[in-house]
XYZ file of N, CA and C in Angstrom:
243
model
N 10.118 -35.522 -33.950
C 9.754 -33.732 -33.719
C 9.150 -33.690 -35.568
N 7.896 -33.617 -35.790
C 7.725 -33.372 -37.294
C 8.558 -31.949 -37.807
N 9.117 -31.963 -39.261
C 9.890 -30.955 -39.687
C 9.054 -30.490 -40.390
N 8.450 -29.336 -40.234
C 7.625 -27.937 -41.808
C 7.857 -27.689 -42.403
N 9.306 -28.039 -42.446
C 10.074 -27.331 -43.917
C 10.804 -25.867 -43.413
N 10.540 -25.776 -42.669
C 10.896 -23.750 -42.265
C 11.773 -23.685 -41.285
N 12.719 -23.240 -41.803
C 14.029 -22.996 -40.719
C 13.275 -22.237 -38.883
N 13.991 -23.131 -38.525
C 13.450 -22.000 -37.231
C 13.597 -21.226 -36.586
N 12.229 -20.501 -35.923
C 12.534 -19.064 -35.012
C 13.704 -18.890 -33.752
N 14.580 -17.937 -33.568
C 15.715 -17.802 -32.866
C 14.897 -17.129 -32.327
N 14.829 -16.897 -30.982
C 14.648 -15.419 -30.266
C 15.607 -15.131 -29.472
N 15.813 -13.949 -30.730
C 17.065 -12.779 -29.917
C 16.781 -11.371 -28.744
N 16.719 -10.850 -28.744
C 17.005 -9.832 -27.880
C 17.726 -8.723 -28.463
N 17.868 -8.565 -29.875
C 17.800 -7.859 -30.672
C 17.267 -7.733 -32.086
N 16.569 -5.742 -31.837
C 16.008 -6.122 -33.575
C 16.667 -6.052 -34.320
N 16.222 -6.133 -35.651
C 17.354 -5.633 -37.063
C 17.558 -5.071 -37.617
N 17.154 -3.909 -36.445
C 18.016 -2.614 -36.730
C 19.308 -2.490 -35.572
N 19.461 -3.085 -34.534
C 20.711 -3.428 -34.032
C 20.122 -2.461 -32.530
N 18.746 -2.164 -32.682
C 18.155 -1.900 -31.470
C 17.366 -3.416 -30.330
N 17.935 -3.006 -28.847
C 17.441 -3.532 -28.370
C 16.090 -2.859 -27.122
N 14.928 -3.482 -27.809
C 13.676 -3.153 -27.422
C 14.206 -3.068 -25.658
N 13.797 -4.565 -24.504
C 13.792 -4.508 -23.500
C 14.624 -3.092 -22.371
N 16.386 -2.789 -23.510
C 16.601 -1.813 -22.527
C 15.632 -0.506 -23.075
N 15.742 -0.118 -24.118
C 14.914 1.152 -24.252
C 13.328 1.022 -23.537
N 12.790 -0.385 -22.363
C 11.493 0.233 -22.072
C 11.760 0.164 -20.866
N 13.262 -0.232 -20.386
C 13.569 -0.218 -19.087
C 13.534 1.710 -19.078
N 14.653 1.824 -19.926
C 14.911 3.308 -19.761
C 13.958 4.264 -19.417
N 13.316 3.945 -20.406
C 11.526 4.352 -20.583
C 10.433 4.250 -19.671
N 10.263 3.323 -18.928
C 9.875 3.245 -17.391
C 10.781 3.704 -16.522
N 12.308 3.885 -16.681
C 12.802 4.407 -15.308
C 12.456 6.257 -15.125
N 12.562 6.435 -16.521
C 12.284 7.973 -16.862
C 11.116 8.441 -16.704
N 10.019 7.354 -16.408
C 8.424 7.832 -16.354
C 7.891 8.457 -15.001
N 7.214 9.155 -14.868
C 6.728 9.882 -14.110
C 5.303 9.722 -14.027
N 4.749 9.231 -14.224
C 2.951 8.553 -14.169
C 2.920 7.882 -13.108
N 1.769 8.133 -12.875
C 1.351 7.474 -11.053
C 2.765 8.021 -9.595
N 3.306 8.640 -10.241
C 3.776 9.385 -8.637
C 2.984 9.998 -8.015
N 2.428 11.039 -8.186
C 1.441 11.922 -7.938
C 0.269 10.824 -6.490
N 0.133 9.111 -7.746
C -0.970 9.012 -7.352
C 0.125 7.995 -5.717
N 1.085 8.186 -5.783
C 2.359 7.526 -4.921
C 2.189 8.203 -4.043
N 2.445 9.294 -3.592
C 2.546 10.486 -3.193
C 1.392 10.919 -2.516
N 0.597 10.233 -2.639
C -1.432 9.944 -2.369
C -1.010 9.591 -1.184
N -1.052 8.530 -1.625
C -1.382 7.084 -0.903
C 0.030 7.524 -0.019
N 1.318 7.656 0.404
C 2.199 7.822 1.369
C 1.202 8.678 2.323
N 0.787 10.106 1.929
C 0.100 10.815 2.557
C -0.980 10.112 3.475
N -1.957 9.525 2.353
C -3.034 8.641 3.231
C -2.397 7.574 4.406
N -1.056 6.792 4.152
C -0.840 6.151 4.435
C -0.011 6.630 6.694
N 0.311 8.026 6.106
C 0.796 8.742 7.602
C -0.361 9.061 8.394
N -1.562 9.299 7.630
C -2.778 10.414 8.085
C -2.961 9.038 9.482
N -3.283 7.631 8.599
C -4.312 6.604 9.331
C -3.016 6.536 9.843
N -1.891 6.362 9.940
C -0.753 6.083 11.358
C -1.332 7.095 12.229
N -1.247 8.634 12.165
C -1.250 9.183 12.847
C -2.986 8.594 13.536
N -3.725 9.002 13.112
C -4.983 8.636 13.897
C -4.663 7.520 14.466
N -4.937 6.346 14.170
C -4.523 5.155 14.440
C -3.287 5.128 16.044
N -1.904 6.145 16.175
C -1.972 5.795 17.524
C -2.350 7.030 18.318
N -3.341 7.566 18.020
C -3.755 8.432 18.546
C -5.440 8.137 18.877
N -5.911 6.934 18.804
C -6.971 6.519 18.727
C -6.579 5.895 20.307
N -5.390 4.949 20.296
C -4.903 4.420 21.176
C -5.298 5.293 22.717
N -4.686 6.350 22.415
C -4.718 6.893 23.615
C -5.832 7.817 24.148
N -6.387 8.166 23.254
C -7.854 8.650 23.254
C -9.195 7.625 23.730
N -8.586 6.425 23.859
C -9.651 4.244 24.288
C -9.007 4.908 25.142
N -7.506 5.230 25.645
C -7.440 4.574 27.407
C -8.172 5.827 28.272
N -8.620 7.126 27.553
C -9.033 8.769 28.578
C -10.529 7.886 28.853
N -11.368 7.348 27.341
C -12.329 6.642 27.490
C -12.287 5.880 28.439
N -11.578 5.432 28.486
C -12.067 3.671 29.253
C -12.142 4.438 30.526
N -11.165 5.144 30.764
C -11.672 5.950 32.705
C -12.253 6.536 32.621
N -13.075 7.351 32.001
C -14.401 8.086 31.652
C -15.603 7.024 32.171
N -15.558 5.948 31.395
C -16.738 4.683 31.751
C -16.723 3.763 32.691
N -15.601 4.240 33.049
C -14.709 3.285 34.454
C -15.058 4.085 35.751
N -15.791 5.357 35.712
C -15.888 6.688 36.287
C -17.172 6.427 36.998
N -17.631 6.226 35.888
C -19.143 5.960 36.082
C -19.856 5.402 36.171
N -18.902 3.840 36.138
C -19.651 3.006 36.733
C -18.857 2.429 38.057
N -17.707 2.795 38.500
C -17.863 3.345 40.041
C -19.018 3.787 40.471
N -19.024 4.521 40.093
C -20.290 6.346 40.877
C -21.701 5.332 40.949
N -22.106 4.479 39.566
C -22.724 4.132 40.274
C -22.841 3.146 40.845
N -22.047 2.236 40.623
C -21.588 0.592 42.353
C -21.558 1.423 43.550
N -21.355 2.926 43.888
C -21.663 3.116 44.834
C -22.545 3.765 45.633
N -23.719 3.956 44.411
C -24.637 4.171 44.836
C -26.129 3.220 44.935
N -25.380 2.517 44.598
C -26.947 0.756 44.548
C -27.779 1.735 44.913
N -28.418 2.443 43.520
C -29.858 2.355 44.255
C -31.186 1.618 44.162
N -30.119 -0.024 43.464
C -31.850 -0.717 43.731
C -30.797 -1.570 44.986
N -30.316 -1.788 45.276
C -29.568 -2.406 46.382
C -30.276 -1.582 47.976
């Protein structure tokens, strides 16, 4: 190891005045309400999407039944046979 003649820097979790910056950051982060509205809107959009997907499943089976009825009716008529 090459010596620079300086004392090595020791990383501490406490600042010179005795405060803990990581602890203050964590406390401020927990108290912060920034972004809470965006999260709430995201949850609402997610619930609406889930409801639409669930509704689309039942609607698609009804639409499929209508088209199947049309196909069966056209097959019975046999206009080209």
